[in-house]
PDB file of C-alpha atoms in Angstrom:
ATOM      1  CA  MET A   1       9.251  21.952  -8.691  1.00 40.00           C
ATOM      2  CA  ASP A   2      10.761  25.297  -9.399  1.00 49.00           C
ATOM      3  CA  GLY A   3       9.067  28.358  -7.983  1.00 50.00           C
ATOM      4  CA  MET A   4       7.428  30.825 -10.330  1.00 52.00           C
ATOM      5  CA  GLY A   5       8.160  34.513 -10.118  1.00 51.00           C
ATOM      6  CA  SER A   6       9.702  35.787 -13.338  1.00 73.00           C
ATOM      7  CA  ALA A   7       8.115  38.205 -15.787  1.00 76.00           C
ATOM      8  CA  LYS A   8       7.244  35.232 -18.007  1.00 79.00           C
ATOM      9  CA  TYR A   9       5.231  33.640 -15.212  1.00 81.00           C
ATOM     10  CA  THR A  10       3.487  36.938 -14.552  1.00 87.00           C
ATOM     11  CA  GLU A  11       2.480  36.867 -18.207  1.00 89.00           C
ATOM     12  CA  LEU A  12       1.292  33.282 -17.741  1.00 90.00           C
ATOM     13  CA  GLY A  13      -1.124  34.464 -15.062  1.00 91.00           C
ATOM     14  CA  ALA A  14      -2.387  37.284 -17.264  1.00 91.00           C
ATOM     15  CA  PHE A  15      -2.832  34.889 -20.174  1.00 91.00           C
ATOM     16  CA  LEU A  16      -4.871  32.456 -18.058  1.00 93.00           C
ATOM     17  CA  ARG A  17      -7.078  35.291 -16.835  1.00 92.00           C
ATOM     18  CA  SER A  18      -7.712  36.492 -20.391  1.00 92.00           C
ATOM     19  CA  ARG A  19      -8.638  32.997 -21.595  1.00 91.00           C
ATOM     20  CA  ARG A  20     -10.866  32.392 -18.583  1.00 90.00           C
ATOM     21  CA  ALA A  21     -12.781  35.615 -19.207  1.00 89.00           C
ATOM     22  CA  ARG A  22     -13.844  34.616 -22.716  1.00 88.00           C
ATOM     23  CA  ILE A  23     -15.388  31.229 -21.795  1.00 85.00           C
ATOM     24  CA  ARG A  24     -19.079  31.115 -20.975  1.00 82.00           C
ATOM     25  CA  PRO A  25     -20.111  28.453 -18.429  1.00 81.00           C
ATOM     26  CA  GLY A  26     -22.444  26.875 -20.961  1.00 76.00           C
ATOM     27  CA  ASP A  27     -19.486  26.374 -23.323  1.00 75.00           C
ATOM     28  CA  VAL A  28     -17.991  23.835 -20.918  1.00 76.00           C
ATOM     29  CA  GLY A  29     -21.167  22.258 -19.578  1.00 71.00           C
ATOM     30  CA  LEU A  30     -21.534  24.383 -16.438  1.00 74.00           C
ATOM     31  CA  PRO A  31     -24.747  26.152 -15.361  1.00 72.00           C
ATOM     32  CA  SER A  32     -24.715  29.918 -15.873  1.00 71.00           C
ATOM     33  CA  GLY A  33     -26.645  30.777 -12.737  1.00 65.00           C
ATOM     34  CA  PRO A  34     -28.611  33.995 -12.175  1.00 61.00           C
ATOM     35  CA  ARG A  35     -25.807  36.027 -10.631  1.00 68.00           C
ATOM     36  CA  ARG A  36     -22.244  36.038 -11.929  1.00 66.00           C
ATOM     37  CA  ARG A  37     -19.797  38.786 -11.104  1.00 70.00           C
ATOM     38  CA  VAL A  38     -17.305  37.765 -13.796  1.00 68.00           C
ATOM     39  CA  PRO A  39     -17.874  37.705 -17.574  1.00 72.00           C
ATOM     40  CA  GLY A  40     -16.462  34.209 -18.011  1.00 85.00           C
ATOM     41  CA  LEU A  41     -15.565  31.316 -15.758  1.00 88.00           C
ATOM     42  CA  ARG A  42     -14.684  31.706 -12.096  1.00 88.00           C
ATOM     43  CA  ARG A  43     -11.276  30.543 -10.883  1.00 90.00           C
ATOM     44  CA  ASP A  44     -12.809  27.691  -8.924  1.00 90.00           C
ATOM     45  CA  GLU A  45     -14.617  26.490 -12.055  1.00 89.00           C
ATOM     46  CA  VAL A  46     -11.393  26.381 -14.066  1.00 91.00           C
ATOM     47  CA  ALA A  47      -9.708  24.513 -11.204  1.00 91.00           C
ATOM     48  CA  GLN A  48     -12.573  22.009 -11.135  1.00 88.00           C
ATOM     49  CA  LEU A  49     -12.443  21.426 -14.890  1.00 87.00           C
ATOM     50  CA  ALA A  50      -8.652  21.003 -14.828  1.00 88.00           C
ATOM     51  CA  GLY A  51      -8.596  18.743 -11.776  1.00 86.00           C
ATOM     52  CA  ALA A  52      -6.497  21.213  -9.780  1.00 90.00           C
ATOM     53  CA  SER A  53      -6.971  22.700  -6.343  1.00 92.00           C
ATOM     54  CA  VAL A  54      -8.460  26.179  -6.228  1.00 93.00           C
ATOM     55  CA  ASP A  55      -5.478  27.430  -4.227  1.00 92.00           C
ATOM     56  CA  TYR A  56      -3.028  26.133  -6.816  1.00 92.00           C
ATOM     57  CA  TYR A  57      -4.913  27.688  -9.712  1.00 93.00           C
ATOM     58  CA  ASN A  58      -5.161  31.001  -7.851  1.00 91.00           C
ATOM     59  CA  GLU A  59      -1.379  30.934  -7.460  1.00 91.00           C
ATOM     60  CA  LEU A  60      -0.936  30.345 -11.186  1.00 92.00           C
ATOM     61  CA  GLU A  61      -3.040  33.369 -12.063  1.00 90.00           C
ATOM     62  CA  ARG A  62      -0.969  35.410  -9.624  1.00 89.00           C
ATOM     63  CA  GLY A  63       2.214  34.314 -11.408  1.00 85.00           C
ATOM     64  CA  ALA A  64       3.393  32.532  -8.284  1.00 81.00           C
ATOM     65  CA  GLY A  65       3.441  28.988  -6.958  1.00 74.00           C
ATOM     66  CA  SER A  66       5.128  26.015  -8.596  1.00 83.00           C
ATOM     67  CA  GLN A  67       5.802  25.357 -12.251  1.00 88.00           C
ATOM     68  CA  PRO A  68       2.855  23.506 -13.831  1.00 90.00           C
ATOM     69  CA  SER A  69       3.581  20.034 -15.194  1.00 89.00           C
ATOM     70  CA  GLU A  70       2.973  19.069 -18.806  1.00 85.00           C
ATOM     71  CA  GLN A  71      -0.113  17.169 -17.644  1.00 85.00           C
ATOM     72  CA  MET A  72      -1.470  20.243 -15.838  1.00 90.00           C
ATOM     73  CA  ILE A  73      -0.850  22.413 -18.904  1.00 91.00           C
ATOM     74  CA  ALA A  74      -2.804  19.897 -21.006  1.00 87.00           C
ATOM     75  CA  ALA A  75      -5.635  19.928 -18.459  1.00 88.00           C
ATOM     76  CA  LEU A  76      -5.744  23.734 -18.413  1.00 92.00           C
ATOM     77  CA  ALA A  77      -5.727  23.847 -22.216  1.00 90.00           C
ATOM     78  CA  ARG A  78      -8.740  21.548 -22.279  1.00 86.00           C
ATOM     79  CA  ALA A  79     -10.565  23.387 -19.506  1.00 88.00           C
ATOM     80  CA  LEU A  80     -10.083  26.735 -21.269  1.00 90.00           C
ATOM     81  CA  ARG A  81     -10.697  25.348 -24.770  1.00 88.00           C
ATOM     82  CA  LEU A  82      -7.351  26.641 -26.014  1.00 89.00           C
ATOM     83  CA  SER A  83      -6.376  26.332 -29.648  1.00 85.00           C
ATOM     84  CA  ALA A  84      -3.161  24.481 -30.525  1.00 82.00           C
ATOM     85  CA  ASP A  85      -1.300  27.794 -30.869  1.00 85.00           C
ATOM     86  CA  GLU A  86      -2.593  28.982 -27.491  1.00 89.00           C
ATOM     87  CA  ARG A  87      -1.575  25.699 -25.860  1.00 87.00           C
ATOM     88  CA  ASP A  88       1.920  26.030 -27.329  1.00 87.00           C
ATOM     89  CA  TYR A  89       2.133  29.584 -26.003  1.00 89.00           C
ATOM     90  CA  LEU A  90       1.082  28.391 -22.541  1.00 90.00           C
ATOM     91  CA  CYS A  91       3.896  25.803 -22.654  1.00 89.00           C
ATOM     92  CA  HIS A  92       6.329  28.597 -23.569  1.00 88.00           C
ATOM     93  CA  LEU A  93       5.211  30.745 -20.646  1.00 89.00           C
ATOM     94  CA  ALA A  94       5.513  27.787 -18.263  1.00 90.00           C
ATOM     95  CA  ASP A  95       8.983  26.845 -19.542  1.00 88.00           C
ATOM     96  CA  ARG A  96       7.728  23.446 -20.643  1.00 89.00           C
ATOM     97  CA  PRO A  97       8.359  21.740 -24.000  1.00 85.00           C
ATOM     98  CA  VAL A  98       5.410  21.324 -26.336  1.00 82.00           C
ATOM     99  CA  PRO A  99       4.185  17.730 -25.834  1.00 71.00           C
ATOM    100  CA  VAL A 100       4.474  15.267 -28.685  1.00 65.00           C
ATOM    101  CA  GLN A 101       1.386  15.238 -30.853  1.00 62.00           C
ATOM    102  CA  GLY A 102       0.226  11.770 -29.925  1.00 57.00           C
ATOM    103  CA  GLY A 103       1.323  11.601 -26.296  1.00 61.00           C
ATOM    104  CA  ALA A 104      -0.918  11.491 -23.237  1.00 59.00           C
ATOM    105  CA  ALA A 105      -0.612  15.270 -22.808  1.00 59.00           C
ATOM    106  CA  ALA A 106      -1.370  16.018 -26.469  1.00 72.00           C
ATOM    107  CA  HIS A 107      -3.641  18.895 -27.374  1.00 79.00           C
ATOM    108  CA  VAL A 108      -7.297  18.001 -27.946  1.00 83.00           C
ATOM    109  CA  HIS A 109      -9.121  20.019 -30.577  1.00 79.00           C
ATOM    110  CA  PRO A 110     -11.699  22.296 -28.866  1.00 81.00           C
ATOM    111  CA  GLY A 111     -14.386  21.077 -31.282  1.00 82.00           C
ATOM    112  CA  MET A 112     -13.906  17.494 -30.127  1.00 86.00           C
ATOM    113  CA  LEU A 113     -14.006  18.619 -26.508  1.00 85.00           C
ATOM    114  CA  ASP A 114     -17.250  20.429 -27.207  1.00 85.00           C
ATOM    115  CA  LEU A 115     -18.794  17.302 -28.711  1.00 88.00           C
ATOM    116  CA  LEU A 116     -17.511  15.190 -25.835  1.00 89.00           C
ATOM    117  CA  GLY A 117     -19.075  17.610 -23.362  1.00 85.00           C
ATOM    118  CA  ARG A 118     -22.453  17.224 -25.071  1.00 86.00           C
ATOM    119  CA  LEU A 119     -22.368  13.430 -24.869  1.00 88.00           C
ATOM    120  CA  THR A 120     -23.498  13.292 -21.267  1.00 86.00           C
ATOM    121  CA  ALA A 121     -25.771  10.259 -21.532  1.00 88.00           C
ATOM    122  CA  THR A 122     -23.342   7.861 -23.229  1.00 92.00           C
ATOM    123  CA  PRO A 123     -19.739   6.769 -22.555  1.00 95.00           C
ATOM    124  CA  ALA A 124     -17.337   8.712 -24.778  1.00 95.00           C
ATOM    125  CA  GLN A 125     -13.633   9.516 -24.984  1.00 95.00           C
ATOM    126  CA  VAL A 126     -11.038  11.097 -27.262  1.00 93.00           C
ATOM    127  CA  ILE A 127      -8.042   8.950 -28.222  1.00 94.00           C
ATOM    128  CA  THR A 128      -5.108   9.313 -30.588  1.00 92.00           C
ATOM    129  CA  ASP A 129      -4.539   7.171 -33.671  1.00 93.00           C
ATOM    130  CA  LEU A 130      -2.045   5.178 -31.541  1.00 94.00           C
ATOM    131  CA  HIS A 131      -4.796   4.487 -28.983  1.00 94.00           C
ATOM    132  CA  VAL A 132      -3.599   6.879 -26.294  1.00 92.00           C
ATOM    133  CA  VAL A 133      -6.590   8.100 -24.301  1.00 92.00           C
ATOM    134  CA  LEU A 134      -6.558  11.895 -24.020  1.00 90.00           C
ATOM    135  CA  VAL A 135      -9.813  12.616 -22.188  1.00 89.00           C
ATOM    136  CA  GLN A 136     -12.839  10.629 -21.004  1.00 91.00           C
ATOM    137  CA  ASN A 137     -16.283  11.587 -19.813  1.00 91.00           C
ATOM    138  CA  PRO A 138     -17.445  10.140 -16.467  1.00 90.00           C
ATOM    139  CA  LEU A 139     -19.439   7.318 -18.077  1.00 93.00           C
ATOM    140  CA  ALA A 140     -16.399   6.219 -20.107  1.00 93.00           C
ATOM    141  CA  VAL A 141     -14.364   6.072 -16.902  1.00 91.00           C
ATOM    142  CA  ALA A 142     -17.130   4.015 -15.307  1.00 92.00           C
ATOM    143  CA  LEU A 143     -17.289   1.630 -18.276  1.00 93.00           C
ATOM    144  CA  LEU A 144     -13.631   1.327 -19.297  1.00 92.00           C
ATOM    145  CA  GLY A 145     -11.616   2.462 -16.296  1.00 88.00           C
ATOM    146  CA  ASP A 146      -9.520   5.585 -15.865  1.00 87.00           C
ATOM    147  CA  GLN A 147      -7.029   5.415 -18.743  1.00 82.00           C
ATOM    148  CA  SER A 148      -5.118   8.581 -17.874  1.00 76.00           C
ATOM    149  CA  GLY A 149      -2.418   7.252 -15.579  1.00 72.00           C
ATOM    150  CA  SER A 150       0.083   5.731 -18.027  1.00 77.00           C
ATOM    151  CA  ARG A 151       3.032   7.427 -19.726  1.00 82.00           C
ATOM    152  CA  GLY A 152       5.447   6.539 -22.502  1.00 86.00           C
ATOM    153  CA  HIS A 153       4.612   3.480 -24.561  1.00 91.00           C
ATOM    154  CA  ARG A 154       2.269   2.245 -21.829  1.00 92.00           C
ATOM    155  CA  ALA A 155      -0.050   5.168 -22.561  1.00 91.00           C
ATOM    156  CA  SER A 156      -1.089   3.319 -25.732  1.00 94.00           C
ATOM    157  CA  PHE A 157      -3.792   0.728 -25.088  1.00 95.00           C
ATOM    158  CA  VAL A 158      -2.404  -1.266 -28.023  1.00 97.00           C
ATOM    159  CA  TYR A 159       0.931  -1.527 -26.205  1.00 97.00           C
ATOM    160  CA  ARG A 160      -0.764  -2.637 -22.996  1.00 96.00           C
ATOM    161  CA  TRP A 161      -2.935  -5.109 -24.915  1.00 97.00           C
ATOM    162  CA  PHE A 162       0.114  -6.987 -26.195  1.00 98.00           C
ATOM    163  CA  THR A 163       2.342  -6.647 -23.117  1.00 97.00           C
ATOM    164  CA  ASP A 164       0.052  -6.630 -20.054  1.00 95.00           C
ATOM    165  CA  PRO A 165      -2.399  -9.548 -19.636  1.00 95.00           C
ATOM    166  CA  ALA A 166      -4.556  -7.446 -17.275  1.00 93.00           C
ATOM    167  CA  ALA A 167      -5.475  -5.141 -20.161  1.00 94.00           C
ATOM    168  CA  ARG A 168      -7.390  -8.000 -21.778  1.00 96.00           C
ATOM    169  CA  ASN A 169      -9.749  -8.409 -18.834  1.00 94.00           C
ATOM    170  CA  LEU A 170     -11.931  -5.760 -20.470  1.00 94.00           C
ATOM    171  CA  TYR A 171     -12.930  -8.220 -23.237  1.00 95.00           C
ATOM    172  CA  PRO A 172     -14.236 -11.832 -23.117  1.00 95.00           C
ATOM    173  CA  GLU A 173     -11.455 -14.320 -23.800  1.00 95.00           C
ATOM    174  CA  GLY A 174     -13.232 -15.583 -26.912  1.00 95.00           C
ATOM    175  CA  ASP A 175     -12.910 -12.122 -28.469  1.00 96.00           C
ATOM    176  CA  HIS A 176      -9.187 -11.666 -27.841  1.00 97.00           C
ATOM    177  CA  ASP A 177      -7.953 -12.982 -31.183  1.00 96.00           C
ATOM    178  CA  ARG A 178     -10.320 -10.743 -33.148  1.00 95.00           C
ATOM    179  CA  GLN A 179      -9.377  -7.721 -31.058  1.00 96.00           C
ATOM    180  CA  SER A 180      -5.666  -8.430 -31.534  1.00 97.00           C
ATOM    181  CA  ARG A 181      -6.022  -8.573 -35.311  1.00 96.00           C
ATOM    182  CA  SER A 182      -8.129  -5.441 -35.348  1.00 95.00           C
ATOM    183  CA  PHE A 183      -5.637  -3.482 -33.222  1.00 96.00           C
ATOM    184  CA  VAL A 184      -2.701  -4.482 -35.454  1.00 97.00           C
ATOM    185  CA  ALA A 185      -4.523  -3.662 -38.696  1.00 96.00           C
ATOM    186  CA  ASP A 186      -5.601  -0.300 -37.290  1.00 95.00           C
ATOM    187  CA  LEU A 187      -2.076   0.524 -36.104  1.00 95.00           C
ATOM    188  CA  ARG A 188      -0.661  -0.274 -39.555  1.00 94.00           C
ATOM    189  CA  ALA A 189      -3.235   2.046 -41.155  1.00 93.00           C
ATOM    190  CA  ALA A 190      -2.425   4.820 -38.659  1.00 92.00           C
ATOM    191  CA  ALA A 191       1.320   4.476 -39.212  1.00 91.00           C
ATOM    192  CA  ALA A 192       0.829   4.619 -42.984  1.00 90.00           C
ATOM    193  CA  ARG A 193      -1.200   7.809 -42.709  1.00 89.00           C
ATOM    194  CA  ARG A 194       1.593   9.466 -40.734  1.00 86.00           C
ATOM    195  CA  ASP A 195       4.886  10.571 -42.201  1.00 76.00           C
ATOM    196  CA  ARG A 196       7.060   7.620 -43.114  1.00 73.00           C
ATOM    197  CA  LYS A 197       9.754   8.792 -40.710  1.00 77.00           C
ATOM    198  CA  ASP A 198       7.344   9.397 -37.825  1.00 84.00           C
ATOM    199  CA  ALA A 199       9.368   8.536 -34.718  1.00 88.00           C
ATOM    200  CA  GLU A 200       6.429   8.015 -32.384  1.00 89.00           C
ATOM    201  CA  ALA A 201       4.654   5.381 -34.464  1.00 91.00           C
ATOM    202  CA  GLY A 202       7.950   3.752 -35.468  1.00 92.00           C
ATOM    203  CA  SER A 203       9.086   3.494 -31.854  1.00 93.00           C
ATOM    204  CA  LEU A 204       5.799   1.943 -30.716  1.00 94.00           C
ATOM    205  CA  ILE A 205       5.841  -0.628 -33.522  1.00 95.00           C
ATOM    206  CA  GLY A 206       9.505  -1.470 -32.915  1.00 95.00           C
ATOM    207  CA  VAL A 207       8.984  -2.015 -29.196  1.00 96.00           C
ATOM    208  CA  LEU A 208       5.952  -4.206 -29.823  1.00 97.00           C
ATOM    209  CA  LEU A 209       7.799  -6.301 -32.402  1.00 97.00           C
ATOM    210  CA  ASP A 210      10.484  -7.008 -29.796  1.00 97.00           C
ATOM    211  CA  ALA A 211       8.133  -7.479 -26.832  1.00 96.00           C
ATOM    212  CA  SER A 212       5.279  -9.536 -28.273  1.00 97.00           C
ATOM    213  CA  PRO A 213       5.591 -12.612 -30.533  1.00 97.00           C
ATOM    214  CA  GLU A 214       1.832 -12.413 -31.081  1.00 98.00           C
ATOM    215  CA  PHE A 215       2.101  -8.843 -32.359  1.00 98.00           C
ATOM    216  CA  ALA A 216       5.071  -9.742 -34.564  1.00 97.00           C
ATOM    217  CA  ALA A 217       3.174 -12.644 -36.146  1.00 97.00           C
ATOM    218  CA  LEU A 218       0.101 -10.504 -36.834  1.00 97.00           C
ATOM    219  CA  TRP A 219       2.222  -7.631 -38.146  1.00 97.00           C
ATOM    220  CA  ALA A 220       3.755 -10.031 -40.674  1.00 96.00           C
ATOM    221  CA  ASP A 221       0.266 -10.657 -42.111  1.00 95.00           C
ATOM    222  CA  HIS A 222       0.206  -7.053 -43.410  1.00 94.00           C
ATOM    223  CA  ASP A 223      -3.505  -6.562 -42.670  1.00 94.00           C
ATOM    224  CA  VAL A 224      -4.509  -2.885 -42.768  1.00 93.00           C
ATOM    225  CA  ALA A 225      -7.881  -1.388 -41.790  1.00 91.00           C
ATOM    226  CA  PHE A 226      -8.988   1.564 -39.683  1.00 89.00           C
ATOM    227  CA  ARG A 227     -11.470   0.844 -36.913  1.00 84.00           C
ATOM    228  CA  ARG A 228     -14.372   3.084 -37.908  1.00 81.00           C
ATOM    229  CA  ASP A 229     -17.138   1.288 -36.062  1.00 79.00           C
ATOM    230  CA  ASP A 230     -17.339  -1.930 -34.143  1.00 86.00           C
ATOM    231  CA  ARG A 231     -19.740  -4.068 -32.177  1.00 90.00           C
ATOM    232  CA  LYS A 232     -18.030  -5.400 -29.107  1.00 92.00           C
ATOM    233  CA  ARG A 233     -18.610  -7.041 -25.771  1.00 94.00           C
ATOM    234  CA  LEU A 234     -17.077  -5.370 -22.740  1.00 95.00           C
ATOM    235  CA  ILE A 235     -16.739  -6.938 -19.302  1.00 94.00           C
ATOM    236  CA  HIS A 236     -17.729  -4.712 -16.391  1.00 93.00           C
ATOM    237  CA  PRO A 237     -16.591  -6.091 -13.003  1.00 88.00           C
ATOM    238  CA  VAL A 238     -20.025  -5.673 -11.413  1.00 89.00           C
ATOM    239  CA  LEU A 239     -22.531  -5.488 -14.276  1.00 91.00           C
ATOM    240  CA  GLY A 240     -20.907  -8.243 -16.331  1.00 92.00           C
ATOM    241  CA  PRO A 241     -20.887  -8.340 -20.155  1.00 94.00           C
ATOM    242  CA  ILE A 242     -22.217  -5.242 -21.922  1.00 95.00           C
ATOM    243  CA  GLU A 243     -22.615  -5.408 -25.696  1.00 95.00           C
ATOM    244  CA  VAL A 244     -22.149  -2.024 -27.361  1.00 95.00           C
ATOM    245  CA  ASN A 245     -21.621  -0.336 -30.673  1.00 94.00           C
ATOM    246  CA  CYS A 246     -18.395   1.683 -30.694  1.00 94.00           C
ATOM    247  CA  LEU A 247     -18.526   4.564 -33.172  1.00 91.00           C
ATOM    248  CA  HIS A 248     -15.559   6.683 -34.278  1.00 91.00           C
ATOM    249  CA  LEU A 249     -15.384  10.303 -35.422  1.00 91.00           C
ATOM    250  CA  PHE A 250     -11.971  11.166 -36.917  1.00 90.00           C
ATOM    251  CA  SER A 251     -10.255  14.542 -36.771  1.00 85.00           C
ATOM    252  CA  GLU A 252      -9.309  16.142 -40.083  1.00 80.00           C
ATOM    253  CA  ASP A 253      -5.720  14.857 -39.919  1.00 80.00           C
ATOM    254  CA  GLY A 254      -6.803  11.455 -38.603  1.00 83.00           C
ATOM    255  CA  ARG A 255      -4.619  11.656 -35.494  1.00 86.00           C
ATOM    256  CA  GLN A 256      -7.478  11.923 -33.013  1.00 89.00           C
ATOM    257  CA  ARG A 257     -10.781  10.116 -32.706  1.00 92.00           C
ATOM    258  CA  LEU A 258     -13.903  10.696 -30.689  1.00 94.00           C
ATOM    259  CA  LEU A 259     -15.293   7.321 -29.611  1.00 94.00           C
ATOM    260  CA  TRP A 260     -18.746   6.869 -28.167  1.00 94.00           C
ATOM    261  CA  PHE A 261     -20.543   3.732 -27.070  1.00 95.00           C
ATOM    262  CA  THR A 262     -24.233   2.978 -27.657  1.00 94.00           C
ATOM    263  CA  PRO A 263     -26.216  -0.091 -26.588  1.00 94.00           C
ATOM    264  CA  ALA A 264     -26.354  -2.879 -29.151  1.00 92.00           C
ATOM    265  CA  VAL A 265     -29.860  -3.489 -30.511  1.00 89.00           C
ATOM    266  CA  GLY A 266     -31.476  -6.707 -29.338  1.00 88.00           C
ATOM    267  CA  THR A 267     -29.587  -6.840 -26.034  1.00 91.00           C
ATOM    268  CA  ASP A 268     -30.177  -5.622 -22.480  1.00 92.00           C
ATOM    269  CA  SER A 269     -27.261  -3.205 -22.812  1.00 92.00           C
ATOM    270  CA  ALA A 270     -29.473  -0.105 -22.686  1.00 91.00           C
ATOM    271  CA  ASP A 271     -30.626  -1.068 -19.192  1.00 92.00           C
ATOM    272  CA  LEU A 272     -27.059  -1.900 -18.173  1.00 92.00           C
ATOM    273  CA  LEU A 273     -25.750   1.472 -19.390  1.00 91.00           C
ATOM    274  CA  ASP A 274     -28.547   3.188 -17.464  1.00 90.00           C
ATOM    275  CA  LEU A 275     -27.456   1.258 -14.383  1.00 90.00           C
ATOM    276  CA  LEU A 276     -23.853   2.219 -15.093  1.00 88.00           C
ATOM    277  CA  ALA A 277     -24.896   5.872 -14.915  1.00 84.00           C
ATOM    278  CA  VAL A 278     -26.402   5.216 -11.489  1.00 83.00           C
ATOM    279  CA  ILE A 279     -23.303   3.396 -10.239  1.00 79.00           C
ATOM    280  CA  GLY A 280     -21.081   6.114 -11.699  1.00 68.00           C
ATOM    281  CA  THR A 281     -17.549   6.061 -10.366  1.00 52.00           C
ATOM    282  CA  GLN A 282     -18.324   4.707  -6.923  1.00 55.00           C
ATOM    283  CA  ASP A 283     -15.512   2.782  -5.308  1.00 45.00           C
ATOM    284  CA  VAL A 284     -16.855  -0.771  -5.195  1.00 39.00           C
ATOM    285  CA  ALA A 285     -14.731  -3.854  -4.592  1.00 36.00           C
ATOM    286  CA  ASP A 286     -13.368  -5.733  -7.602  1.00 38.00           C
ATOM    287  CA  PRO A 287     -14.949  -9.177  -7.228  1.00 32.00           C
ATOM    288  CA  ALA A 288     -13.835 -10.459 -10.611  1.00 34.00           C
ATOM    289  CA  GLY A 289     -10.190  -9.501 -10.284  1.00 35.00           C
ATOM    290  CA  THR A 290     -10.328  -7.357 -13.392  1.00 34.00           C
ATOM    291  CA  GLY A 291      -8.109  -4.590 -12.119  1.00 38.00           C
ATOM    292  CA  PHE A 292     -11.060  -2.165 -12.022  1.00 36.00           C
ATOM    293  CA  THR A 293     -13.551  -1.173  -9.348  1.00 35.00           C
ATOM    294  CA  ALA A 294     -17.238  -1.041 -10.201  1.00 33.00           C
ATOM    295  CA  GLY A 295     -16.926   2.564 -11.154  1.00 34.00           C
ATOM    296  CA  GLY A 296     -14.147   1.762 -13.591  1.00 36.00           C
ATOM    297  CA  ARG A 297     -11.245   3.011 -11.516  1.00 36.00           C
ATOM    298  CA  PRO A 298      -8.098   0.890 -11.292  1.00 36.00           C
ATOM    299  CA  SER A 299      -8.215  -1.260  -8.195  1.00 31.00           C
ATOM    300  CA  PRO A 300      -5.733  -0.467  -5.430  1.00 28.00           C
ATOM    301  CA  PRO A 301      -2.496  -2.476  -5.720  1.00 26.00           C
TER     302      PRO A 301
END
C-alpha cells in the first residue's frame, strides 16, 4: 500500500490521538487500573480493540506507515466510538472512500457498540438490514462462526444461504424451509423500507433472483415480514443443537440491528451456552464437517 507522509496523514495521526484521549477504558469494556499516565486509552489498547498490531497503530498516530484499508478504518472507528461524521472524516484523511452504508465496513452506531460491549454473558452481534454482520462479541463468534471475512454480495448471510450449501449447516435440515421463507420475507421488508432506487438492496435481490431458483420462487410469493424475534435451533459442531431465542433491537432508521441470543425456556440451552463460554474460541477439530471449529471459527480449507 502507499506510504503515508503528507500533511493530511499528519492530521490523521493528530485526529486519532485526540479521539483516543477522550475515551475512558470503562467506555469500551477495559479495566481502568490504579495508575494511568494518559487521560484516555493507551495506544496498545486501541490497537487491541481494532485488531491491529501496536507497531502499526503507533505508525498511524505518527502520520507514517502504510495507508489504512477500509476495513481498518471501520475497526478504528468502532474502537474509538466515532460518530458517522467522524468516521467519514477519518476516511477523508486516509484517502479512502466512505464505505457504503450496508457494506461489511459500514459504520456502527456508538450506542449499539456500547450495548454490545455490555452483553458479555450472551452471544450478540450487530448486522445490517441485508444481513451483513458488522461486529460480533466473542460468544457470537463461538456460537455462529466468524462472519467478518466475506466481501461484496457474499458478506450478506442471506446471499450465502441461497448460494452456498455450507451456510445451511448452522441450522437443522428440517428448519431450512422455514428459515428460507423468513429470510426472503425479511429482505422484502428491508428493501421496501429503503429508498425505491436503493442500488445495494436492488443489486442483492437481482443477483439472488438469477442465482437461486428457490429464492426466485419464494420472492414471487410476495411475503413480507421483519424478523423481530425468533426461536431457533442452531447446530454447534461440538455441543450439538442449541435452542435459543434470537431478539432484535433496530436502529432508528432500521438499517442496523443488534441481535442477542438467550437460552430457550424448557431446554438445556442455558447449560450449553455456559459451556460455550468455557470453550470460547478454542481451535478444536470440526468433527461434523460444518465448516466451523468448536470455537466457531471457519475450519481451515
